[in-house]
Coordinates of N, CA and C in Angstrom, one line a residue:
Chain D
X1 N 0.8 -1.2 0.0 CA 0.0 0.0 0.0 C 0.9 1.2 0.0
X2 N 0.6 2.1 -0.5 CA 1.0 3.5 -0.7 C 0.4 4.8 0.2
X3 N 1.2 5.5 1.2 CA 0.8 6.5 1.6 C 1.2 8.3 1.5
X4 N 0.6 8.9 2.0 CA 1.5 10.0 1.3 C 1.3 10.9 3.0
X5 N 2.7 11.7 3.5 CA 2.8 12.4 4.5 C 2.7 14.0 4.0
X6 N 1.9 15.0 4.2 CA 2.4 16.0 4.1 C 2.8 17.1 5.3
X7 N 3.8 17.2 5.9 CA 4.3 16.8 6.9 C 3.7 18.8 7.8
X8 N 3.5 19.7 7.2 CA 2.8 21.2 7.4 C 1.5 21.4 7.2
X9 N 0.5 21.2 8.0 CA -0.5 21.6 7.5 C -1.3 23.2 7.2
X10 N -0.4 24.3 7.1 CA -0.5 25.8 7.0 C 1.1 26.0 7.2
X11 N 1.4 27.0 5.8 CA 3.2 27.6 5.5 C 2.4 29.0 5.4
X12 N 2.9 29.9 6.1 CA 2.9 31.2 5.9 C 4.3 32.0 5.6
X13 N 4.4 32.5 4.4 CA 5.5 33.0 4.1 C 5.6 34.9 3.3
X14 N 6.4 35.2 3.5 CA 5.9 36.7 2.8 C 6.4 36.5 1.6
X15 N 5.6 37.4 0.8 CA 6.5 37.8 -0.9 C 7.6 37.7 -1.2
X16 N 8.1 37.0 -1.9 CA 9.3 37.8 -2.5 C 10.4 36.7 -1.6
X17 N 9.9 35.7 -0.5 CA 10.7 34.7 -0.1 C 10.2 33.2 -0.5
X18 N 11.4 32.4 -0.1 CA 11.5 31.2 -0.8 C 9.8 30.2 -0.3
X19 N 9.6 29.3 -0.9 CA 8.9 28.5 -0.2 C 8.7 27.2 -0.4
X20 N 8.8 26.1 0.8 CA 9.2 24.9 0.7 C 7.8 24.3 1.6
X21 N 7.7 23.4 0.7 CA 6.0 22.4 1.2 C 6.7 21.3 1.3
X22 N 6.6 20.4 2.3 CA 7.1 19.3 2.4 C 6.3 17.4 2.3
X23 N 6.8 16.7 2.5 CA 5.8 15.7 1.8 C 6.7 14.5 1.7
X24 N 6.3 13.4 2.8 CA 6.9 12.3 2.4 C 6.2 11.0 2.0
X25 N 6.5 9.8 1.5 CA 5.6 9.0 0.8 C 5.9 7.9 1.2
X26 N 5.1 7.0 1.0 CA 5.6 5.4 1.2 C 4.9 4.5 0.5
X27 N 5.4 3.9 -0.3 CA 5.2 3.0 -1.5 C 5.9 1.7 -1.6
X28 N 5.2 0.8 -1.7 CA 5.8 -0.4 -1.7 C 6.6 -1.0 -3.6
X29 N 6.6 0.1 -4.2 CA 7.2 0.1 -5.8 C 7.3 1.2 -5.8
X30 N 8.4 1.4 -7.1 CA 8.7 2.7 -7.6 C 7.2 3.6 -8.2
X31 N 6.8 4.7 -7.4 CA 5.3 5.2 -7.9 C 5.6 6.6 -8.8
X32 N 4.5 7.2 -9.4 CA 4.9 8.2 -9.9 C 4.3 9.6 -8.5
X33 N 4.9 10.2 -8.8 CA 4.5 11.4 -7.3 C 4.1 12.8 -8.3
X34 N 3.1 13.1 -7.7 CA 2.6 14.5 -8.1 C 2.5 15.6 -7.1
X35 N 2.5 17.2 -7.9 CA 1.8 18.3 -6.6 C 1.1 18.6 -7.5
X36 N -0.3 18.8 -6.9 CA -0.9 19.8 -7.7 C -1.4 20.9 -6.6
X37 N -2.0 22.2 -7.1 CA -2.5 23.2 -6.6 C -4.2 23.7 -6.4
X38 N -4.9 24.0 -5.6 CA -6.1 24.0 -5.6 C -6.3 25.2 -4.9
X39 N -7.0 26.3 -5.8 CA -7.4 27.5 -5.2 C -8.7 27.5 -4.7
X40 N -9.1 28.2 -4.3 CA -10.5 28.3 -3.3 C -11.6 27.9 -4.3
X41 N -12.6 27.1 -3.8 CA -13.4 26.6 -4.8 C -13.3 26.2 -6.0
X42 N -11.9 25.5 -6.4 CA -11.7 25.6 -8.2 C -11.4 24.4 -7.9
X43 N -10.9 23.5 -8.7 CA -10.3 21.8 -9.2 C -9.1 21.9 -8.9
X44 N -8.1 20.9 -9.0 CA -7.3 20.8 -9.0 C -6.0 20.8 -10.0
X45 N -4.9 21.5 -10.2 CA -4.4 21.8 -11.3 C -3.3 20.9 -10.9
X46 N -2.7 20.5 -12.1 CA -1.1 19.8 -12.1 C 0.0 20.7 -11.5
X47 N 1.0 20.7 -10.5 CA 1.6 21.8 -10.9 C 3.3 20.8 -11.6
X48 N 3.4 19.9 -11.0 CA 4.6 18.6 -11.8 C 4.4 17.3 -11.2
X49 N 4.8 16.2 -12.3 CA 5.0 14.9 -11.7 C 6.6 14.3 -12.0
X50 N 6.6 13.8 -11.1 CA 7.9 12.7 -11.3 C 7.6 11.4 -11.6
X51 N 8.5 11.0 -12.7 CA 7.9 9.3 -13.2 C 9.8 8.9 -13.2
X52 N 10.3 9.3 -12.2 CA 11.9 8.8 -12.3 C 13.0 9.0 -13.8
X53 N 12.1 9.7 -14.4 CA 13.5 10.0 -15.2 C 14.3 11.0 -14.8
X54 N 13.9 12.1 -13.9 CA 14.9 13.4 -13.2 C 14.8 13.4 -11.9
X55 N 15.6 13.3 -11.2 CA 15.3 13.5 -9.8 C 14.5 15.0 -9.2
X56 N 15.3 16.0 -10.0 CA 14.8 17.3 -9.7 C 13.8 17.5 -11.2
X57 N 12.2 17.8 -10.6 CA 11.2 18.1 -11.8 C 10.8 19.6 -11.5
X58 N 10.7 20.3 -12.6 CA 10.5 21.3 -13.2 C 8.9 21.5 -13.4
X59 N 8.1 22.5 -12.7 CA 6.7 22.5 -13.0 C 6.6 23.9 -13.2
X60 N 5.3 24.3 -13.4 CA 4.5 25.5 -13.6 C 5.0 26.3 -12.8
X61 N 5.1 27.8 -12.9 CA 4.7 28.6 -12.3 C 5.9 28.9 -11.3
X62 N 7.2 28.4 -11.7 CA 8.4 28.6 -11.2 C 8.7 27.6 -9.7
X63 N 7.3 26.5 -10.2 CA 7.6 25.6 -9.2 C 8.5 24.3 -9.4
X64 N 9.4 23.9 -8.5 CA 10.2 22.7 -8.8 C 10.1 21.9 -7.5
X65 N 10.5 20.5 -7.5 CA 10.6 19.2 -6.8 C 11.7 18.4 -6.9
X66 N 11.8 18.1 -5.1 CA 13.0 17.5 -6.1 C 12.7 16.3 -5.2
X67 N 12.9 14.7 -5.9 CA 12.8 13.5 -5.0 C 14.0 12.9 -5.0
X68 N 14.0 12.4 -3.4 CA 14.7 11.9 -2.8 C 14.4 10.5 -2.3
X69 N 14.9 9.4 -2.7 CA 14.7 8.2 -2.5 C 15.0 7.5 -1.0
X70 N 16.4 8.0 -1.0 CA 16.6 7.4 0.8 C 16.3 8.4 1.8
X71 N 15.9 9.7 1.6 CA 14.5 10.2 2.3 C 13.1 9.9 2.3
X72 N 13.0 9.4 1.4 CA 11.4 8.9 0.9 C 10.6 10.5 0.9
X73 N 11.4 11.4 0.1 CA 10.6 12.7 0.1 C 10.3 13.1 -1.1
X74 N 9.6 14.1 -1.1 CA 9.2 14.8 -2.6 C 8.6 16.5 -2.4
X75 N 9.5 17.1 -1.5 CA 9.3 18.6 -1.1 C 9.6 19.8 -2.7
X76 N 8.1 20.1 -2.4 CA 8.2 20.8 -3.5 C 9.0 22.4 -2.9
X77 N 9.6 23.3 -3.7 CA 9.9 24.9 -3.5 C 9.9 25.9 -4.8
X78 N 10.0 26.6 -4.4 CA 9.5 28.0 -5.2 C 10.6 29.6 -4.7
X79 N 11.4 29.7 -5.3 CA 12.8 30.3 -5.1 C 12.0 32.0 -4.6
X80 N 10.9 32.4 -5.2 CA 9.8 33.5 -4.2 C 9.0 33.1 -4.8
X81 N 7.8 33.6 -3.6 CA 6.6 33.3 -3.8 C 6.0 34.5 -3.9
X82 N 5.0 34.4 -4.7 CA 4.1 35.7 -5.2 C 2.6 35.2 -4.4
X83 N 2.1 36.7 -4.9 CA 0.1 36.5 -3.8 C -0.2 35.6 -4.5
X84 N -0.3 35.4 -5.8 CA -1.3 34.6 -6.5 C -1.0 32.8 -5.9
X85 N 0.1 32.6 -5.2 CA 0.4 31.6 -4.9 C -0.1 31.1 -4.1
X86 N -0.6 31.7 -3.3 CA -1.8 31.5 -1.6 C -2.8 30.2 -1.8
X87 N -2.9 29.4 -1.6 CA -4.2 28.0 -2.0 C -3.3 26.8 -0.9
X88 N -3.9 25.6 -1.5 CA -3.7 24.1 -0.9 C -2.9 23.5 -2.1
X89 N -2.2 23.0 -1.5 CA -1.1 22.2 -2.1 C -1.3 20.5 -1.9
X90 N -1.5 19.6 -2.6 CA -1.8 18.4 -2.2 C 0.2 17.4 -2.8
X91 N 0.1 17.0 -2.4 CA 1.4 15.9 -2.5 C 0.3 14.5 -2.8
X92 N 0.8 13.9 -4.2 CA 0.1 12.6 -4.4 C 0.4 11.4 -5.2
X93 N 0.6 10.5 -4.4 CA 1.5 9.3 -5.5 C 0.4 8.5 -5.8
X94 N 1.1 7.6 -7.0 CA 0.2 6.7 -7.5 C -0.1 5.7 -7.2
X95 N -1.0 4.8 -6.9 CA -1.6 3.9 -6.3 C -1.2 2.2 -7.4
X96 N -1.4 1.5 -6.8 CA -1.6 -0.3 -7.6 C -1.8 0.4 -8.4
X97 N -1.2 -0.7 -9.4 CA -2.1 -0.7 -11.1 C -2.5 0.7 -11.7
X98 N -1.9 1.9 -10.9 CA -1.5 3.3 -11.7 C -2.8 4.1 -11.4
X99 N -4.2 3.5 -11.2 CA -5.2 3.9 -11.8 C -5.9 4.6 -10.5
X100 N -5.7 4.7 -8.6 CA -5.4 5.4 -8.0 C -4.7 6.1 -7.3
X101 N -4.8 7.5 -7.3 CA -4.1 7.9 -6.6 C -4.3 8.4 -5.0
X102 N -3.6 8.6 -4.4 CA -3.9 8.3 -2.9 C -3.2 10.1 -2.6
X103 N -4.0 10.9 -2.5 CA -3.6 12.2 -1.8 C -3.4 12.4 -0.3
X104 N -1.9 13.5 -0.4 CA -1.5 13.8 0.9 C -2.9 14.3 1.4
X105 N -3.0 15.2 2.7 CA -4.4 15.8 3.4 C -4.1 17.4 3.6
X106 N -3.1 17.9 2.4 CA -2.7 19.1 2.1 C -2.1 20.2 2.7
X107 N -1.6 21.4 2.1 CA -0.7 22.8 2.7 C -1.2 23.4 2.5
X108 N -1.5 24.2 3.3 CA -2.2 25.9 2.9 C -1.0 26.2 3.1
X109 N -0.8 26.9 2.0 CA 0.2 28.6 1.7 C -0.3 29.8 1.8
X110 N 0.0 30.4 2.8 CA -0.6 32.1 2.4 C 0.7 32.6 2.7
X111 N 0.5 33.6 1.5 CA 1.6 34.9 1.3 C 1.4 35.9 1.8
X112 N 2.0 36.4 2.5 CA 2.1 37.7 3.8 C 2.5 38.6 2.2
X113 N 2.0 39.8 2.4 CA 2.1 40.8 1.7 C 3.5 41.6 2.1
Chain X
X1 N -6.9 20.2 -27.8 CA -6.5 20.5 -26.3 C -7.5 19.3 -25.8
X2 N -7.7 19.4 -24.3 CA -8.5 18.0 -24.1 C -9.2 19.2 -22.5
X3 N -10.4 19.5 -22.3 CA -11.0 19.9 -21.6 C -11.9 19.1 -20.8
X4 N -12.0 19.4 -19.2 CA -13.3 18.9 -18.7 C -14.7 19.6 -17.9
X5 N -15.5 19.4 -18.0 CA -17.0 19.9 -17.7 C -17.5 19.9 -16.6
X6 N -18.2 20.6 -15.7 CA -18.8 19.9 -14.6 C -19.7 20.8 -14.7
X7 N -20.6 20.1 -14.1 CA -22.3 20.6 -13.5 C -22.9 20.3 -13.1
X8 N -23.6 21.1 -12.3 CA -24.2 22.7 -11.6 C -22.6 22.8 -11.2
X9 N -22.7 24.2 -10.8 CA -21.1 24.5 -10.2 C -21.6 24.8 -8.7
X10 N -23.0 24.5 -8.5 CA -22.9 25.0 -6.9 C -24.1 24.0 -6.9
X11 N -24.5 23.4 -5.8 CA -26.2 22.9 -5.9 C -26.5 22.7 -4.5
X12 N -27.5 23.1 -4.0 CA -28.4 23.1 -2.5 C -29.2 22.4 -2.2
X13 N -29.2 21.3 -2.0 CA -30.4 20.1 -1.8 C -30.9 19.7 -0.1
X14 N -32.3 19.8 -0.5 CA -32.6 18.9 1.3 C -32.3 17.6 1.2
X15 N -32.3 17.3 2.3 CA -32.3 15.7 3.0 C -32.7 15.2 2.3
X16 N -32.7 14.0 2.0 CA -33.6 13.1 1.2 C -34.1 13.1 -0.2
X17 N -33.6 14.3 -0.4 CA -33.6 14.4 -2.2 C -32.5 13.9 -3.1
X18 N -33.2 13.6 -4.9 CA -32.2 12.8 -5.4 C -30.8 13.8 -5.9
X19 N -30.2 13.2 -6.8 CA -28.9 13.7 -6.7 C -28.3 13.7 -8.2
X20 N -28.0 14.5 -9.3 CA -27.4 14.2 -10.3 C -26.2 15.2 -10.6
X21 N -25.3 14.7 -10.8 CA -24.2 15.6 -11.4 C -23.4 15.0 -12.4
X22 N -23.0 16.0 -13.5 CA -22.9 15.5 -14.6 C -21.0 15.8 -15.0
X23 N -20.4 15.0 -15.5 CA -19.1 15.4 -16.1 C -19.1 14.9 -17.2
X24 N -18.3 15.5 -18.2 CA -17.9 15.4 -19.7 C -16.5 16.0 -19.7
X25 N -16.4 15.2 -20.8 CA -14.6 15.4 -21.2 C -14.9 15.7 -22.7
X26 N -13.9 16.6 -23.5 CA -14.0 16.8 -24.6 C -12.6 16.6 -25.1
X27 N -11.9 16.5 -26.2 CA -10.8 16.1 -26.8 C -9.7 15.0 -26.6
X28 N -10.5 13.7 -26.2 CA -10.1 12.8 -25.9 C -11.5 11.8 -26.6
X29 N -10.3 10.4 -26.0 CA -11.6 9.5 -26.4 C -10.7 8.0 -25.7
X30 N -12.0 7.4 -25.0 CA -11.9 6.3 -24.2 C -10.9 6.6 -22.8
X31 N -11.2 7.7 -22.1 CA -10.5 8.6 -21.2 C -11.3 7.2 -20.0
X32 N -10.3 7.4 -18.9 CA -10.7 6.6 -17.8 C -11.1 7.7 -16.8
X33 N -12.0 7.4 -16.0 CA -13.1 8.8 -15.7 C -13.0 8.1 -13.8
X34 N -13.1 9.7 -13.3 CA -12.9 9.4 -11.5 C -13.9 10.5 -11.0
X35 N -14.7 10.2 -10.1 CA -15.1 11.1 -9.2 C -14.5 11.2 -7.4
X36 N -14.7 12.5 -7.1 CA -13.8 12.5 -5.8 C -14.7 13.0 -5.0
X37 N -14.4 12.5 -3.9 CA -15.2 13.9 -2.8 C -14.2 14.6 -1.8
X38 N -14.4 15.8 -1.2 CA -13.5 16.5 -0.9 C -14.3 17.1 0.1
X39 N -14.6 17.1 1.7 CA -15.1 17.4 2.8 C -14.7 18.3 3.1
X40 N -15.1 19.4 4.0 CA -14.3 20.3 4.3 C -13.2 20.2 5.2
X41 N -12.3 20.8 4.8 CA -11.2 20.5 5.6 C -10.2 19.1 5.2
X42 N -10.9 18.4 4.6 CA -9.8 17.2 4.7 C -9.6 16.9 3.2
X43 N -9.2 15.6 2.8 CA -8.4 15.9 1.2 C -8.8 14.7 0.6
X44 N -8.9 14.4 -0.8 CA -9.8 14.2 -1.4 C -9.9 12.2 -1.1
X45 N -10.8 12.0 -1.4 CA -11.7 10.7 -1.3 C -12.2 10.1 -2.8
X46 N -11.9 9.3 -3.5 CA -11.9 8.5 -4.8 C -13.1 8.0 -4.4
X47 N -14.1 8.5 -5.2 CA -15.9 7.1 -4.8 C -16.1 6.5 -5.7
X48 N -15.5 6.8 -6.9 CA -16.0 5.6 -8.4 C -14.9 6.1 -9.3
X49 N -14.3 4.8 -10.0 CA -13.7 5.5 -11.2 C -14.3 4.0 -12.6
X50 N -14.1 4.9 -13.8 CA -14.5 4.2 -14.9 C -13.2 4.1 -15.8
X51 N -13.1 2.4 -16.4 CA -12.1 2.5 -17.3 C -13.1 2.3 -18.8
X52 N -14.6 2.4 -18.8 CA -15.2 1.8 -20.0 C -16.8 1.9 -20.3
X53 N -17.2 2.4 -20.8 CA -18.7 2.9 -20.9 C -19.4 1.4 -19.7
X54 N -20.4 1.6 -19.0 CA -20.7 0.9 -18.5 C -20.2 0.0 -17.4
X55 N -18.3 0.6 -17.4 CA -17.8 -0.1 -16.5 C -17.4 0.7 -15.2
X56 N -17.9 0.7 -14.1 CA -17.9 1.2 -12.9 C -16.9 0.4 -12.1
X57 N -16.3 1.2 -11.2 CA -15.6 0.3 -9.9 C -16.0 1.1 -8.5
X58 N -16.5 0.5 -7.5 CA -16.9 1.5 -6.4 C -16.1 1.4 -5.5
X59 N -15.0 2.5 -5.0 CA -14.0 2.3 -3.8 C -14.6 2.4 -2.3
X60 N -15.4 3.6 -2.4 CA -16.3 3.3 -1.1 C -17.5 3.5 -0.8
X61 N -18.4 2.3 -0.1 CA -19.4 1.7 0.1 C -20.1 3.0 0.4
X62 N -21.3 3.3 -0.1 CA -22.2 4.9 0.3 C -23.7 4.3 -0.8
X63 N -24.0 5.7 -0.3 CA -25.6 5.8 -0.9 C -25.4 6.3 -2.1
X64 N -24.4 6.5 -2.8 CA -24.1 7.0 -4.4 C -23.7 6.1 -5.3
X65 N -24.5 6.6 -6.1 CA -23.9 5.4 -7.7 C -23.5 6.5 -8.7
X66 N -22.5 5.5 -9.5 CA -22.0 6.4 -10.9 C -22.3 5.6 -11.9
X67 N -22.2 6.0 -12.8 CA -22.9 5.9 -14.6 C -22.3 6.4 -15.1
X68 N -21.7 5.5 -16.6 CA -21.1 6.3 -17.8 C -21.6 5.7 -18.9
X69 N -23.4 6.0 -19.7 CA -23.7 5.7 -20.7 C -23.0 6.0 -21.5
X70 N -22.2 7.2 -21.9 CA -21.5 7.5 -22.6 C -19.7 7.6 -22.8
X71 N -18.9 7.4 -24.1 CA -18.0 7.2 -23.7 C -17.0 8.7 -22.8
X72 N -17.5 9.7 -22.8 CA -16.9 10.9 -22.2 C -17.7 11.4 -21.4
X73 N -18.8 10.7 -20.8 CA -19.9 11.4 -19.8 C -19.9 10.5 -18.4
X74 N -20.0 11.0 -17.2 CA -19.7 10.6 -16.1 C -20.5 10.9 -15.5
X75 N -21.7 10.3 -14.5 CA -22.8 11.0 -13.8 C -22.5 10.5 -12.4
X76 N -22.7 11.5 -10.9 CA -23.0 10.8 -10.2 C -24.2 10.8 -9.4
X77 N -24.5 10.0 -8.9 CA -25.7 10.4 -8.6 C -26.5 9.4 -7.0
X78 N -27.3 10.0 -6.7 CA -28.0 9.7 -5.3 C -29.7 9.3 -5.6
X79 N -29.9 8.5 -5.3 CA -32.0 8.7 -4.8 C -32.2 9.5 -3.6
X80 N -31.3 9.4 -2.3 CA -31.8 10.2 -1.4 C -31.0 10.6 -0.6
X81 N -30.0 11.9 -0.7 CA -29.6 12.9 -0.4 C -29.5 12.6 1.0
X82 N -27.9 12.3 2.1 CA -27.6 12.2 3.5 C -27.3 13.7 4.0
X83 N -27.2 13.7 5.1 CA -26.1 15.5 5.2 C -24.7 15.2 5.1
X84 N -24.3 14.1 5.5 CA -22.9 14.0 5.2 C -22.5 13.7 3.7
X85 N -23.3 14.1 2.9 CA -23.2 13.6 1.2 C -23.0 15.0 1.3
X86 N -22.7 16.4 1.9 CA -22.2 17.7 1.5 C -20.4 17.3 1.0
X87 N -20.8 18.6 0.3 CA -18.6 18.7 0.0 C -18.2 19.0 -1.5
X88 N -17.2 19.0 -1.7 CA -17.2 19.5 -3.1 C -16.5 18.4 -4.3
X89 N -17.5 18.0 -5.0 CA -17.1 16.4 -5.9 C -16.6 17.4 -6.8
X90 N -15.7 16.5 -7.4 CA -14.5 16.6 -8.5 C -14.4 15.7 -9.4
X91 N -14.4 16.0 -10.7 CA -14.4 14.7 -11.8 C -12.9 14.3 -12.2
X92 N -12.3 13.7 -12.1 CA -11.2 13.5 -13.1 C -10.9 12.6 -14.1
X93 N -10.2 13.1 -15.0 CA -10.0 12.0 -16.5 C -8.1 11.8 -16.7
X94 N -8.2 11.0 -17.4 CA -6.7 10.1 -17.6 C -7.1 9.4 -18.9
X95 N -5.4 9.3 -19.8 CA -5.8 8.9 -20.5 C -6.1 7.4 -20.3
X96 N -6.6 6.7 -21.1 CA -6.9 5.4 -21.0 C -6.5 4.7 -22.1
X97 N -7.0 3.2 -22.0 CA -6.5 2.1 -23.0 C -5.1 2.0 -22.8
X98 N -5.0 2.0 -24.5 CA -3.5 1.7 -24.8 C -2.5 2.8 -24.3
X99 N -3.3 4.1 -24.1 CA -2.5 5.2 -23.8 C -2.7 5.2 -22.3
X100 N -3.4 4.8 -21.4 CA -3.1 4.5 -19.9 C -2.0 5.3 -19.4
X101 N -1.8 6.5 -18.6 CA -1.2 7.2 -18.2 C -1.6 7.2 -16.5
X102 N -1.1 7.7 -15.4 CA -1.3 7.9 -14.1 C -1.8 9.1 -13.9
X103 N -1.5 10.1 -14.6 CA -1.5 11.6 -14.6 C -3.5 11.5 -14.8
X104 N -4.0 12.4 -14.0 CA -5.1 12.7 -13.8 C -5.6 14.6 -14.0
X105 N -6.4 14.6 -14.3 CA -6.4 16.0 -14.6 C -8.2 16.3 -14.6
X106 N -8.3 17.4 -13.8 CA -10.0 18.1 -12.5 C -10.1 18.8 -13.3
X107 N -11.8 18.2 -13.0 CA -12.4 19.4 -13.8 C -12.8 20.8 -12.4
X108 N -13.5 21.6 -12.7 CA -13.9 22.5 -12.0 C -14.4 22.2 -10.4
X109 N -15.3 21.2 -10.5 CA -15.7 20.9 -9.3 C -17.1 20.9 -9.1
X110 N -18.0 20.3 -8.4 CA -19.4 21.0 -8.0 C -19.7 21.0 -6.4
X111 N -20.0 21.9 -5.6 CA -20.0 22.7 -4.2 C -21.5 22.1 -4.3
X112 N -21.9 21.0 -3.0 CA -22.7 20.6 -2.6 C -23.1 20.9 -1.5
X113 N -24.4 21.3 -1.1 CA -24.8 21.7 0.3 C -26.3 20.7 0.2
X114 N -25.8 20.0 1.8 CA -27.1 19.2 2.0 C -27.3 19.8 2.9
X115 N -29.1 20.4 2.9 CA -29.2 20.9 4.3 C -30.7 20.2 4.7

């Protein structure tokens, strides 16, 4: 079975500084790990996945990840963070047979002005 | 591009009333289809996913069923409305078949209030 830790449940950070969401996993096979972002009342957006070809993944919006195997981690950061960044952050690997996925229980970010 | 649909985007139902909510996918074909529920406060819950018109899998036992008469249409649905059936359901699609991918991708959402 596959679980996922997201280890902060609220990061408050101001503008214009770095920001690190943290998130560790446990999977009994190599799984693929996702973040996605969810702003108030909206769906869920991709922000990157890792499927082991790069250790460090490249996503949207100046966000990156980098996974760590003998941490069992997948901490996403963001070199500054802007307002528009403020929402819930979900950490989520892939489940058996690819077709669930099992989400962390999420990060609120809010950006201090 | 490959888009997805959801509807009502908000819906207010009493107790005991039935329940339909509808998702579609456009720019795909034979997409494997998921509904989620999302409580307040806590993170999301998988209640049905589809890999095939007609073909349902239910992860957890409730007073909800899902239906996919069609191959890009996803319904879920209730005969009689609990209060803990509030929260905000989410559709999601992947590709499927031969192209079977992990990656999942939400549509909008629909904000349920049982009162």
């Amino acid at each position: 079975a596959q679980s996922v830790t997201q280890l902060d449940s609220h990061v408050s950070v101001s503008e214009g500084t770095p920001v690190l969401l943290r998130c560790n996993y446990s999977s009994s096979y190599s799984p693929s790990l996702f973040w996605y972002v969810q702003h108030p009342n909206k769906g869920l957006q991709l922000l990157l996945k890792y499927t082991s070809a790069a250790t460090l993944v490249k996503g949207i919006n100046g966000f990156e990840a980098e996974f760590k195997k003998s941490e069992t981690s997948f901490h996403l950061t963001k070199p500054s963070a802007h307002m528009s960044d403020a929402a819930e952050y979900f950490c989520v690997v892939s489940g058996a047979g690819r077709r669930a996925l099992t989400f962390g229980s999420g990060t609120r970010l809010q950006v201090q002005p | 591009s490959q888009t997805i649909h959801q509807w009502p985007a908000t819906l207010v139902q009493p107790v005991g009333s039935p329940l339909s909510l509808e998702c579609t996918v456009e720019g795909t074909s034979n997409p494997n289809l998921y509904w989620y529920r999302q409580a307040a406060g806590r993170g999301l819950q998988l209640l049905f996913y589809s890999v095939g018109i007609g073909q349902i899998s239910s992860e957890v036992p409730q007073n909800l069923s899902a239906s996919r008469p069609q191959d890009r249409q996803f319904i879920l649905s209730s005969k009689k409305l609990l209060l803990s059936d509030s929260g905000f359901y989410l559709c999601a699609w992947s590709a499927g078949g031969t192209s079977f991918t992990d990656t999942q991708y939400f549509g909008p959402g629909t904000r349920l209030t049982v009162l």
